[in-house]
Coordinates of C-alpha atoms in Angstrom, one line a residue:
X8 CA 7.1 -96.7 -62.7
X9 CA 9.4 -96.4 -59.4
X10 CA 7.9 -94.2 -56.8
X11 CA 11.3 -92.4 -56.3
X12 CA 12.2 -91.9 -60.1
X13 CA 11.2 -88.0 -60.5
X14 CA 8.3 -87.3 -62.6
X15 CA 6.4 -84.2 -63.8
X16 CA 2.8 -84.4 -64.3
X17 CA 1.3 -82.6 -67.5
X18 CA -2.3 -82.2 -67.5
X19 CA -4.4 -81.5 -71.3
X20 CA -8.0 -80.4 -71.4
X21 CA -10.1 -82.0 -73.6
X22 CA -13.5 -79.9 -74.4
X23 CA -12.8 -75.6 -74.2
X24 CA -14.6 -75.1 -70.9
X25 CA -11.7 -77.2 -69.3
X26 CA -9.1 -75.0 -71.7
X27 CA -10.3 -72.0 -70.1
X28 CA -10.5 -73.3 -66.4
X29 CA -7.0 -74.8 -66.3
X30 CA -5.7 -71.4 -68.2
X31 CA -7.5 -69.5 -64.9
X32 CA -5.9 -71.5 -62.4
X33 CA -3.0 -71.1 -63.8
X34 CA -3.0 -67.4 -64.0
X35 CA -4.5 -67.2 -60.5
X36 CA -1.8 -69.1 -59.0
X37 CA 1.2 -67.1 -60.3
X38 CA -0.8 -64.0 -58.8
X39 CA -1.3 -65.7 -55.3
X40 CA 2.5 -66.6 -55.3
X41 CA 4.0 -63.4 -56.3
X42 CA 2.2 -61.1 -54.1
X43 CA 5.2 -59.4 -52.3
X44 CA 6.0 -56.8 -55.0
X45 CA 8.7 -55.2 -53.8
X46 CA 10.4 -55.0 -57.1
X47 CA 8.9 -52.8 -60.8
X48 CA 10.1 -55.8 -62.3
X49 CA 8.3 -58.3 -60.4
X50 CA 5.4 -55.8 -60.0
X51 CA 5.1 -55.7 -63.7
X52 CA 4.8 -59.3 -63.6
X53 CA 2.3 -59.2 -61.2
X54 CA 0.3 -56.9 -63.5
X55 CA 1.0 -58.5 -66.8
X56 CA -0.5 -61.5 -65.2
X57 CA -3.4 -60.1 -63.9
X58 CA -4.1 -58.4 -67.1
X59 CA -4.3 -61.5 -68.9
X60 CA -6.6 -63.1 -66.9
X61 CA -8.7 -59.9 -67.3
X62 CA -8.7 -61.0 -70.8
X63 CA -9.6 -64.4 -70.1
X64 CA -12.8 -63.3 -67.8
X65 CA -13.7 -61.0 -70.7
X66 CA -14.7 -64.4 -73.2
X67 CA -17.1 -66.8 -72.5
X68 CA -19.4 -67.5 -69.5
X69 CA -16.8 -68.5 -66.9
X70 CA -19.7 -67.8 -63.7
X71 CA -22.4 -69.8 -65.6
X72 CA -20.3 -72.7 -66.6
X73 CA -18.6 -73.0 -63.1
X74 CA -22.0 -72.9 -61.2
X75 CA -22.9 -76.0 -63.7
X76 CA -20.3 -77.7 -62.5
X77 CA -20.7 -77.0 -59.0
X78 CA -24.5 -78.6 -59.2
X79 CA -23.0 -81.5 -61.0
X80 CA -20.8 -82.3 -58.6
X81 CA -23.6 -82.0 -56.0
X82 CA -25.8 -84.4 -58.0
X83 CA -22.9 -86.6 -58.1
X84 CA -22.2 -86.9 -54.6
X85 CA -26.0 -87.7 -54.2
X86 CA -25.4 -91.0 -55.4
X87 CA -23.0 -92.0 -53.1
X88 CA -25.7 -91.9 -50.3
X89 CA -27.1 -95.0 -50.6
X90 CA -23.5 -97.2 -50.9
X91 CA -22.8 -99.5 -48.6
X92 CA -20.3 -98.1 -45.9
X93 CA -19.9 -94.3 -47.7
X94 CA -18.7 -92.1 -45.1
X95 CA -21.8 -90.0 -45.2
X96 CA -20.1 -86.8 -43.0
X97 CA -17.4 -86.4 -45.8
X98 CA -19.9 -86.3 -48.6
X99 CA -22.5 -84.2 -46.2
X100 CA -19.0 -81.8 -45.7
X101 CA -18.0 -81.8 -49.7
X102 CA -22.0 -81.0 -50.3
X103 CA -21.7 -78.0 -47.8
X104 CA -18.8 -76.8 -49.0
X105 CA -19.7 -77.0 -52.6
X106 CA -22.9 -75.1 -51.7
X107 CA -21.2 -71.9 -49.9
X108 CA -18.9 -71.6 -53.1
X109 CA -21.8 -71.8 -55.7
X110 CA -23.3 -68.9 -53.4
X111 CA -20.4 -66.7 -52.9
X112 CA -19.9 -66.9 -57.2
X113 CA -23.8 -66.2 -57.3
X114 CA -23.5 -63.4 -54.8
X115 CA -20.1 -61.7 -56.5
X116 CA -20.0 -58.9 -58.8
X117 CA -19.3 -59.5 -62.4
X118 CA -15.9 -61.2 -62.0
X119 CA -13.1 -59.2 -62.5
X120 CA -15.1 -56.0 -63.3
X121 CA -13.4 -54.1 -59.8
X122 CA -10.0 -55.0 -61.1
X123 CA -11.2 -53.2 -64.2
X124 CA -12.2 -50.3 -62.7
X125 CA -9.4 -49.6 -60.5
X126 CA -7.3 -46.9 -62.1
X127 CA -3.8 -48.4 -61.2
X128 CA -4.7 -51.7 -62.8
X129 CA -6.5 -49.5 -65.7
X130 CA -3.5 -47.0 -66.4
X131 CA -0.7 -50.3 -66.8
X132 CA -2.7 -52.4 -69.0
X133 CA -3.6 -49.5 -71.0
X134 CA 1.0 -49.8 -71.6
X135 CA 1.7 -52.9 -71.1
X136 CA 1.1 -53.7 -74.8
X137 CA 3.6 -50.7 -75.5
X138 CA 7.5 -52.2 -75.5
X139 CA 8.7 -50.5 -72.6
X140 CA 5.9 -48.2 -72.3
X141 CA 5.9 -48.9 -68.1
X142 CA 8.9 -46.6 -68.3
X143 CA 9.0 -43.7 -65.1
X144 CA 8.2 -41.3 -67.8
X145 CA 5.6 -43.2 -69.6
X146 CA 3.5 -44.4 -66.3
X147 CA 4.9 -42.0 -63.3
X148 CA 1.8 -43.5 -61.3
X149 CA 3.1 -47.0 -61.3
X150 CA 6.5 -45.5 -59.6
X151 CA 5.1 -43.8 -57.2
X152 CA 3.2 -46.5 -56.1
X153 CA 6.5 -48.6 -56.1
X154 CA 8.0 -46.1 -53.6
X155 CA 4.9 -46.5 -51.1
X156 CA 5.4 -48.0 -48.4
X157 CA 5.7 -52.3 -48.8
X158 CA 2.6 -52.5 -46.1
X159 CA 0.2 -49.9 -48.3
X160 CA 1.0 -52.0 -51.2
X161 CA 0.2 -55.4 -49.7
X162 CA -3.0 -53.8 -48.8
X163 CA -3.6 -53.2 -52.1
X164 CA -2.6 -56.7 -53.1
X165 CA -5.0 -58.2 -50.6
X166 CA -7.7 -56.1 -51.5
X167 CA -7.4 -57.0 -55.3
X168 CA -7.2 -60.6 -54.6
X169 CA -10.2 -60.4 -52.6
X170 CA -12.4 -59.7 -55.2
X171 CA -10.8 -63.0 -56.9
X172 CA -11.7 -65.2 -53.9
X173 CA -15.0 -66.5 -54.6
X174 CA -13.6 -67.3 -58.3
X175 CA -10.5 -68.6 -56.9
X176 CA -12.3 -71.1 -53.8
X177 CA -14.9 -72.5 -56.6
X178 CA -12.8 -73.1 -59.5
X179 CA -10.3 -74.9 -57.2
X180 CA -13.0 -76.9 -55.2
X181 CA -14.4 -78.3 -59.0
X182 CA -11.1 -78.9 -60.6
X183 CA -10.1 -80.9 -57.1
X184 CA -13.1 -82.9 -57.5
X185 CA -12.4 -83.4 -61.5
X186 CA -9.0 -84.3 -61.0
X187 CA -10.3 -87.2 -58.4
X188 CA -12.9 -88.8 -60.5
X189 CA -9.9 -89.9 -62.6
X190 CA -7.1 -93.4 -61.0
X191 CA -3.6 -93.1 -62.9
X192 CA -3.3 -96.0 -64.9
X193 CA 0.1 -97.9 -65.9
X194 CA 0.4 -97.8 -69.5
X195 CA 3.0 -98.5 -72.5
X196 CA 3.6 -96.5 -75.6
X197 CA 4.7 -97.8 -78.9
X198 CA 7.8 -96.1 -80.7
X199 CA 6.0 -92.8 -78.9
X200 CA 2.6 -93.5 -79.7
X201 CA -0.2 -94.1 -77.5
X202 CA -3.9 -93.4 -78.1
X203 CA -7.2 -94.1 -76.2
X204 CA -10.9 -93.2 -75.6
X205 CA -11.8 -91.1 -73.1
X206 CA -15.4 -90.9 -73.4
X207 CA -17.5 -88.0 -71.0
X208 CA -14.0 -86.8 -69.8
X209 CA -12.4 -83.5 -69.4
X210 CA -9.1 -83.3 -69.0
X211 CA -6.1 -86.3 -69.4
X212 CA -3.4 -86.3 -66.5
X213 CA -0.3 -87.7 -67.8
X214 CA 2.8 -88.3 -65.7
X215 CA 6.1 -89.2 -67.1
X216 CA 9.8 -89.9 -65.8
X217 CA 11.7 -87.2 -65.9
X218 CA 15.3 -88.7 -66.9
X219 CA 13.6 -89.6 -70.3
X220 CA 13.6 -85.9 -71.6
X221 CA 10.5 -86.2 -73.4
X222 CA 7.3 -84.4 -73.6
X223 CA 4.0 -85.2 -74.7
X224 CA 1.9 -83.8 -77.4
X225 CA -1.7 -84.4 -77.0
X226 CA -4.2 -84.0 -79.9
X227 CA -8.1 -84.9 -78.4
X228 CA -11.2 -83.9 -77.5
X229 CA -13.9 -85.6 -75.5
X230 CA -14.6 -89.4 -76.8
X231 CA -10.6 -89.5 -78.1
X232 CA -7.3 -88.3 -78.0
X233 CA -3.7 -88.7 -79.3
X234 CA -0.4 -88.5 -77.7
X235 CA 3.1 -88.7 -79.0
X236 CA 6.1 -88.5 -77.2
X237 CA 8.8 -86.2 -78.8
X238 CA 12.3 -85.7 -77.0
X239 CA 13.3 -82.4 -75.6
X240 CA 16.9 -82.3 -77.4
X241 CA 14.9 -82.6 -81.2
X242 CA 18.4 -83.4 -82.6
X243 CA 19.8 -85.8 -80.6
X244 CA 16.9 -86.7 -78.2
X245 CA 15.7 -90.9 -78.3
X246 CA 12.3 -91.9 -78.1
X247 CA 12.6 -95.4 -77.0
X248 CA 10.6 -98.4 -78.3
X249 CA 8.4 -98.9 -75.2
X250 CA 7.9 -96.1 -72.6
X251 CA 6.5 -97.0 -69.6
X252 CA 4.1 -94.0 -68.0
X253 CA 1.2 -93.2 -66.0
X254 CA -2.2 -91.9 -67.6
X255 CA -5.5 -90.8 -65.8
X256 CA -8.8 -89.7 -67.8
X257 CA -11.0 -87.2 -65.7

């Protein structure tokens, strides 16, 4: 695949802690990109969002499982000490590091529980199911808030994401390290087929040329998964015979 065709890269987890991870970073990146609300609609955005991943924090055990994968990743740069030529500072750096953010999880409330508790955050997601119910009438609070000045509400911003950070700086340190354990691969699918085992992995990283208007869908889980190509236009949308992308099992 040319290096200057444009691509986009799609990424599918295969086992449900990697579903849940990959659903957080997503969330937490929309709210660390939209933090200048000086807009209700973009506000409510902003809230919606952080809502959701309210929600997400609410099922499962999101601190345990990301502290397991923190220690793995420790054990695994352990056995790099003994190669031949390792660049010892970088692993002794990446063990360091990994170490702070396993601590500063350990060390944090239960996650999101300050979010819950504020009374902004509690008052809109108590309407946000409501259509319309984040109306002036319906939820004068949020207005008034809206017509504070921009530098209170940044504050407020700030301080709301800072109770994210230590969730934020791990999960991105271990999906960083996941996503490098895996080398994209040049492969060929058959009249939109491919398939493949992908034994001990946790997510597939699949990226595909652009101009072909086509999108994968991925069936899997952790020894093997599924993907067929489908076009974007269903109606008059080609799959071609052969179709050359790029495929890396993390």
């Amino acid at each position: 695949m040319s290096d200057v065709s444009p691509s986009f890269l799609f990424e599918h987890p295969l086992n449900e802690k990697m579903r849940t991870w990959l659903r957080i970073e997503f969330l937490l990146q929309q709210l660390y990109g939209q933090q200048a609300l000086s807009e209700t609609a973009i506000a409510l955005t902003f809230f919606r969002t952080l809502s959701d991943l309210l929600d997400v924090l609410e099922r499962g055990e999101v601190r345990t499982e990301l502290l397991k994968e923190l220690e793995r990743q420790q054990q695994k740069l352990l056995t790099w000490v003994d190669v031949p030529g390792v660049d010892m500072p970088l692993i002794d750096q990446l063990r360091n590091q990994l170490k702070a953010r396993a601590a500063a999880l350990m060390a944090a409330p239960r996650l999101g529980q300050a979010l819950r508790e504020d009374r902004l955050i509690s008052l809109v997601r108590q309407r946000l199911s409501i259509p319309g119910g984040c109306c002036s009438f319906d939820l004068p609070t949020l207005h008034m808030w809206m017509h504070a000045p921009q530098q209170d509400r940044d504050v407020d911003i700030v301080n709301w994401l800072q109770t994210l950070a230590p969730l934020n700086q791990a999960l991105t340190m271990a999906l960083d390290l996941i996503r490098q354990t895996g080398s994209f691969r040049n492969q060929i699918s058959l009249n939109g087929f491919f398939q493949g085992n992908a034994e001990g992995a946790d997510m597939l990283r699949l990226s595909i040329n652009l101009t072909q208007q086509l999108y994968p869908q991925i069936s899997g889980h952790k020894t093997r998964y599924a993907i067929r190509f489908l076009p974007l236009d269903n109606e008059h949308g080609v799959v071609p015979e052969r179709l050359a992308f790029e495929l890396a099992c993390c």
